[in-house]
PDB file of C-alpha atoms in Angstrom:
ATOM      1  CA  MET W   1     155.532 126.666 -58.759  1.00  0.00           C
ATOM      2  CA  PHE W   2     154.260 125.057 -55.516  1.00  0.00           C
ATOM      3  CA  PRO W   3     156.541 125.665 -52.536  1.00  0.00           C
ATOM      4  CA  TYR W   4     154.849 123.003 -50.450  1.00  0.00           C
ATOM      5  CA  ARG W   5     154.675 120.445 -53.285  1.00  0.00           C
ATOM      6  CA  ASN W   6     156.918 117.965 -51.309  1.00  0.00           C
ATOM      7  CA  LEU W   7     154.963 118.391 -48.092  1.00  0.00           C
ATOM      8  CA  LEU W   8     151.733 117.771 -50.008  1.00  0.00           C
ATOM      9  CA  PHE W   9     153.233 114.582 -51.624  1.00  0.00           C
ATOM     10  CA  LEU W  10     154.407 113.283 -48.214  1.00  0.00           C
ATOM     11  CA  ILE W  11     150.921 113.866 -46.634  1.00  0.00           C
ATOM     12  CA  LEU W  12     149.293 112.046 -49.532  1.00  0.00           C
ATOM     13  CA  ILE W  13     151.639 109.083 -49.048  1.00  0.00           C
ATOM     14  CA  VAL W  14     151.522 108.854 -45.224  1.00  0.00           C
ATOM     15  CA  LEU W  15     147.789 109.273 -44.656  1.00  0.00           C
ATOM     16  CA  PRO W  16     146.821 106.055 -46.370  1.00  0.00           C
ATOM     17  CA  LEU W  17     149.554 104.176 -44.485  1.00  0.00           C
ATOM     18  CA  GLN W  18     148.176 105.452 -41.112  1.00  0.00           C
ATOM     19  CA  ALA W  19     144.674 104.222 -41.993  1.00  0.00           C
ATOM     20  CA  GLN W  20     145.930 100.568 -42.207  1.00  0.00           C
ATOM     21  CA  THR W  21     145.589  98.259 -39.238  1.00  0.00           C
ATOM     22  CA  THR W  22     147.705  95.282 -38.561  1.00  0.00           C
ATOM     23  CA  LEU W  23     145.636  92.278 -37.571  1.00  0.00           C
ATOM     24  CA  SER W  24     147.691  89.314 -36.437  1.00  0.00           C
ATOM     25  CA  GLY W  25     147.001  86.122 -34.562  1.00  0.00           C
ATOM     26  CA  ARG W  26     147.476  82.549 -33.885  1.00  0.00           C
ATOM     27  CA  VAL W  27     145.443  79.562 -34.683  1.00  0.00           C
ATOM     28  CA  VAL W  28     145.586  76.748 -32.029  1.00  0.00           C
ATOM     29  CA  THR W  29     143.829  73.403 -30.885  1.00  0.00           C
ATOM     30  CA  PRO W  30     141.673  73.290 -27.767  1.00  0.00           C
ATOM     31  CA  THR W  31     144.832  72.108 -25.969  1.00  0.00           C
ATOM     32  CA  GLY W  32     146.860  75.122 -27.197  1.00  0.00           C
ATOM     33  CA  GLU W  33     148.951  73.424 -29.828  1.00  0.00           C
ATOM     34  CA  PRO W  34     149.603  75.568 -32.908  1.00  0.00           C
ATOM     35  CA  LEU W  35     147.895  74.650 -36.190  1.00  0.00           C
ATOM     36  CA  ALA W  36     149.966  74.955 -39.254  1.00  0.00           C
ATOM     37  CA  GLY W  37     148.460  75.071 -42.726  1.00  0.00           C
ATOM     38  CA  CYS W  38     145.166  76.696 -41.840  1.00  0.00           C
ATOM     39  CA  ALA W  39     143.427  78.792 -44.505  1.00  0.00           C
ATOM     40  CA  VAL W  40     142.759  82.171 -43.096  1.00  0.00           C
ATOM     41  CA  PHE W  41     140.903  84.723 -45.178  1.00  0.00           C
ATOM     42  CA  ILE W  42     138.825  87.869 -44.814  1.00  0.00           C
ATOM     43  CA  GLN W  43     135.320  87.349 -46.135  1.00  0.00           C
ATOM     44  CA  LYS W  44     134.208  89.470 -49.119  1.00  0.00           C
ATOM     45  CA  THR W  45     137.883  90.441 -49.941  1.00  0.00           C
ATOM     46  CA  PRO W  46     140.669  88.841 -51.896  1.00  0.00           C
ATOM     47  CA  HIS W  47     142.831  88.745 -48.720  1.00  0.00           C
ATOM     48  CA  GLY W  48     143.925  85.263 -47.558  1.00  0.00           C
ATOM     49  CA  LEU W  49     146.850  83.249 -46.477  1.00  0.00           C
ATOM     50  CA  ILE W  50     148.032  80.040 -44.852  1.00  0.00           C
ATOM     51  CA  THR W  51     149.181  79.891 -41.191  1.00  0.00           C
ATOM     52  CA  SER W  52     152.840  79.378 -40.522  1.00  0.00           C
ATOM     53  CA  THR W  53     154.287  76.279 -38.764  1.00  0.00           C
ATOM     54  CA  ASP W  54     153.574  77.936 -35.376  1.00  0.00           C
ATOM     55  CA  GLY W  55     150.056  78.761 -36.330  1.00  0.00           C
ATOM     56  CA  LYS W  56     150.621  82.554 -36.907  1.00  0.00           C
ATOM     57  CA  PHE W  57     149.215  84.841 -39.461  1.00  0.00           C
ATOM     58  CA  SER W  58     149.170  88.627 -40.112  1.00  0.00           C
ATOM     59  CA  PHE W  59     147.008  90.960 -42.317  1.00  0.00           C
ATOM     60  CA  GLU W  60     147.167  94.670 -43.164  1.00  0.00           C
ATOM     61  CA  LEU W  61     143.545  95.808 -43.309  1.00  0.00           C
ATOM     62  CA  PRO W  62     141.552  99.071 -43.425  1.00  0.00           C
ATOM     63  CA  PRO W  63     139.805 100.088 -40.135  1.00  0.00           C
ATOM     64  CA  GLY W  64     136.268  98.613 -39.617  1.00  0.00           C
ATOM     65  CA  THR W  65     134.559  95.280 -38.886  1.00  0.00           C
ATOM     66  CA  HIS W  66     135.785  92.376 -40.942  1.00  0.00           C
ATOM     67  CA  THR W  67     134.656  88.615 -40.902  1.00  0.00           C
ATOM     68  CA  LEU W  68     137.654  86.305 -40.422  1.00  0.00           C
ATOM     69  CA  ARG W  69     137.213  82.768 -41.749  1.00  0.00           C
ATOM     70  CA  VAL W  70     139.536  79.950 -40.700  1.00  0.00           C
ATOM     71  CA  ARG W  71     139.645  76.459 -42.328  1.00  0.00           C
ATOM     72  CA  HIS W  72     141.549  73.258 -41.754  1.00  0.00           C
ATOM     73  CA  ILE W  73     140.779  69.845 -43.231  1.00  0.00           C
ATOM     74  CA  ALA W  74     140.699  68.130 -39.776  1.00  0.00           C
ATOM     75  CA  PHE W  75     138.862  70.843 -37.947  1.00  0.00           C
ATOM     76  CA  ARG W  76     135.554  72.682 -37.990  1.00  0.00           C
ATOM     77  CA  ASP W  77     135.382  75.791 -40.039  1.00  0.00           C
ATOM     78  CA  THR W  78     135.324  78.982 -37.801  1.00  0.00           C
ATOM     79  CA  ALA W  79     134.165  82.443 -38.604  1.00  0.00           C
ATOM     80  CA  ILE W  80     134.614  85.425 -36.222  1.00  0.00           C
ATOM     81  CA  ASP W  81     133.954  89.094 -36.552  1.00  0.00           C
ATOM     82  CA  VAL W  82     136.848  91.364 -35.819  1.00  0.00           C
ATOM     83  CA  ALA W  83     136.640  95.186 -35.305  1.00  0.00           C
ATOM     84  CA  THR W  84     139.873  97.014 -36.154  1.00  0.00           C
ATOM     85  CA  LEU W  85     140.748 100.661 -35.237  1.00  0.00           C
ATOM     86  CA  PRO W  86     143.074 102.966 -37.466  1.00  0.00           C
ATOM     87  CA  GLY W  87     146.702 102.723 -36.559  1.00  0.00           C
ATOM     88  CA  LYS W  88     146.228 100.020 -33.960  1.00  0.00           C
ATOM     89  CA  GLN W  89     147.784  96.605 -33.946  1.00  0.00           C
ATOM     90  CA  ASP W  90     145.459  93.841 -33.018  1.00  0.00           C
ATOM     91  CA  THR W  91     146.410  90.401 -31.997  1.00  0.00           C
ATOM     92  CA  ILE W  92     143.806  87.484 -31.598  1.00  0.00           C
ATOM     93  CA  ARG W  93     143.800  83.826 -30.712  1.00  0.00           C
ATOM     94  CA  ILE W  94     141.583  81.418 -32.647  1.00  0.00           C
ATOM     95  CA  ILE W  95     140.767  77.953 -31.215  1.00  0.00           C
ATOM     96  CA  LEU W  96     139.730  75.363 -33.835  1.00  0.00           C
ATOM     97  CA  HIS W  97     137.883  72.314 -32.613  1.00  0.00           C
ATOM     98  CA  PRO W  98     138.236  68.854 -34.215  1.00  0.00           C
ATOM     99  CA  SER W  99     135.607  67.899 -36.823  1.00  0.00           C
ATOM    100  CA  ALA W 100     133.311  64.988 -36.050  1.00  0.00           C
ATOM    101  CA  PHE W 101     135.463  62.855 -38.500  1.00  0.00           C
ATOM    102  CA  GLN W 102     138.418  63.308 -36.151  1.00  0.00           C
ATOM    103  CA  GLU W 103     136.690  62.747 -32.921  1.00  0.00           C
ATOM    104  CA  GLU W 104     135.818  59.156 -33.474  1.00  0.00           C
ATOM    105  CA  GLU W 105     138.155  56.250 -33.804  1.00  0.00           C
ATOM    106  CA  PHE W 106     137.604  54.067 -36.840  1.00  0.00           C
ATOM    107  CA  VAL W 107     139.241  50.821 -38.141  1.00  0.00           C
ATOM    108  CA  VAL W 108     139.790  50.005 -41.795  1.00  0.00           C
ATOM    109  CA  SER W 109     140.012  46.204 -42.566  1.00  0.00           C
ATOM    110  CA  GLY W 110     139.859  44.133 -45.648  1.00  0.00           C
ATOM    111  CA  ASN W 111     140.417  40.629 -46.991  1.00  0.00           C
ATOM    112  CA  ARG W 112     142.577  39.353 -49.795  1.00  0.00           C
ATOM    113  CA  ARG W 113     143.291  36.080 -51.362  1.00  0.00           C
ATOM    114  CA  PRO W 114     146.624  34.408 -50.587  1.00  0.00           C
ATOM    115  CA  ILE W 115     149.244  34.664 -53.161  1.00  0.00           C
ATOM    116  CA  SER W 116     150.228  31.238 -54.638  1.00  0.00           C
ATOM    117  CA  ARG W 117     153.755  30.498 -55.783  1.00  0.00           C
ATOM    118  CA  GLY W 118     152.390  29.370 -59.200  1.00  0.00           C
ATOM    119  CA  ARG W 119     151.379  32.925 -59.990  1.00  0.00           C
ATOM    120  CA  CYS W 120     154.665  34.387 -59.141  1.00  0.00           C
ATOM    121  CA  VAL W 121     157.030  35.317 -61.995  1.00  0.00           C
ATOM    122  CA  ARG W 122     160.464  33.971 -61.748  1.00  0.00           C
ATOM    123  CA  PRO W 123     163.328  35.550 -63.734  1.00  0.00           C
ATOM    124  CA  LYS W 124     164.936  33.132 -66.232  1.00  0.00           C
ATOM    125  CA  PRO W 125     168.475  32.396 -65.707  1.00  0.00           C
ATOM    126  CA  SER W 126     170.675  34.207 -68.231  1.00  0.00           C
ATOM    127  CA  SER W 127     172.560  32.004 -70.633  1.00  0.00           C
ATOM    128  CA  SER W 128     176.260  32.619 -70.861  1.00  0.00           C
ATOM    129  CA  ALA W 129     177.440  31.704 -74.383  1.00  0.00           C
TER     130      ALA W 129
END
């Protein structure tokens, strides 16, 4: 019926794949240490993931401008705009700065009453009969 049916099918499959862009990167501290466990997600999309043990991540995205959000419990949230081009692989480096909670040293102390021996429970000796 259609002699070019297979060619048409191949074109319909390949074109959307070429339109995708790979956006990969690494999340690090200001000293360059990788940050594992960061939540990285693309704003206004369902795309999101957690960075690997060496702080790396990777997304397959359509071309255009995307807002990338990065969160970690001990660091300030960061948002950056990234422009991606069709068929191009982009690599970025994101530096997260410690939150105010992490920058200052704090000491936790407390008081307790001494434990007296009279309040301790002693096991009863077992009777052998």
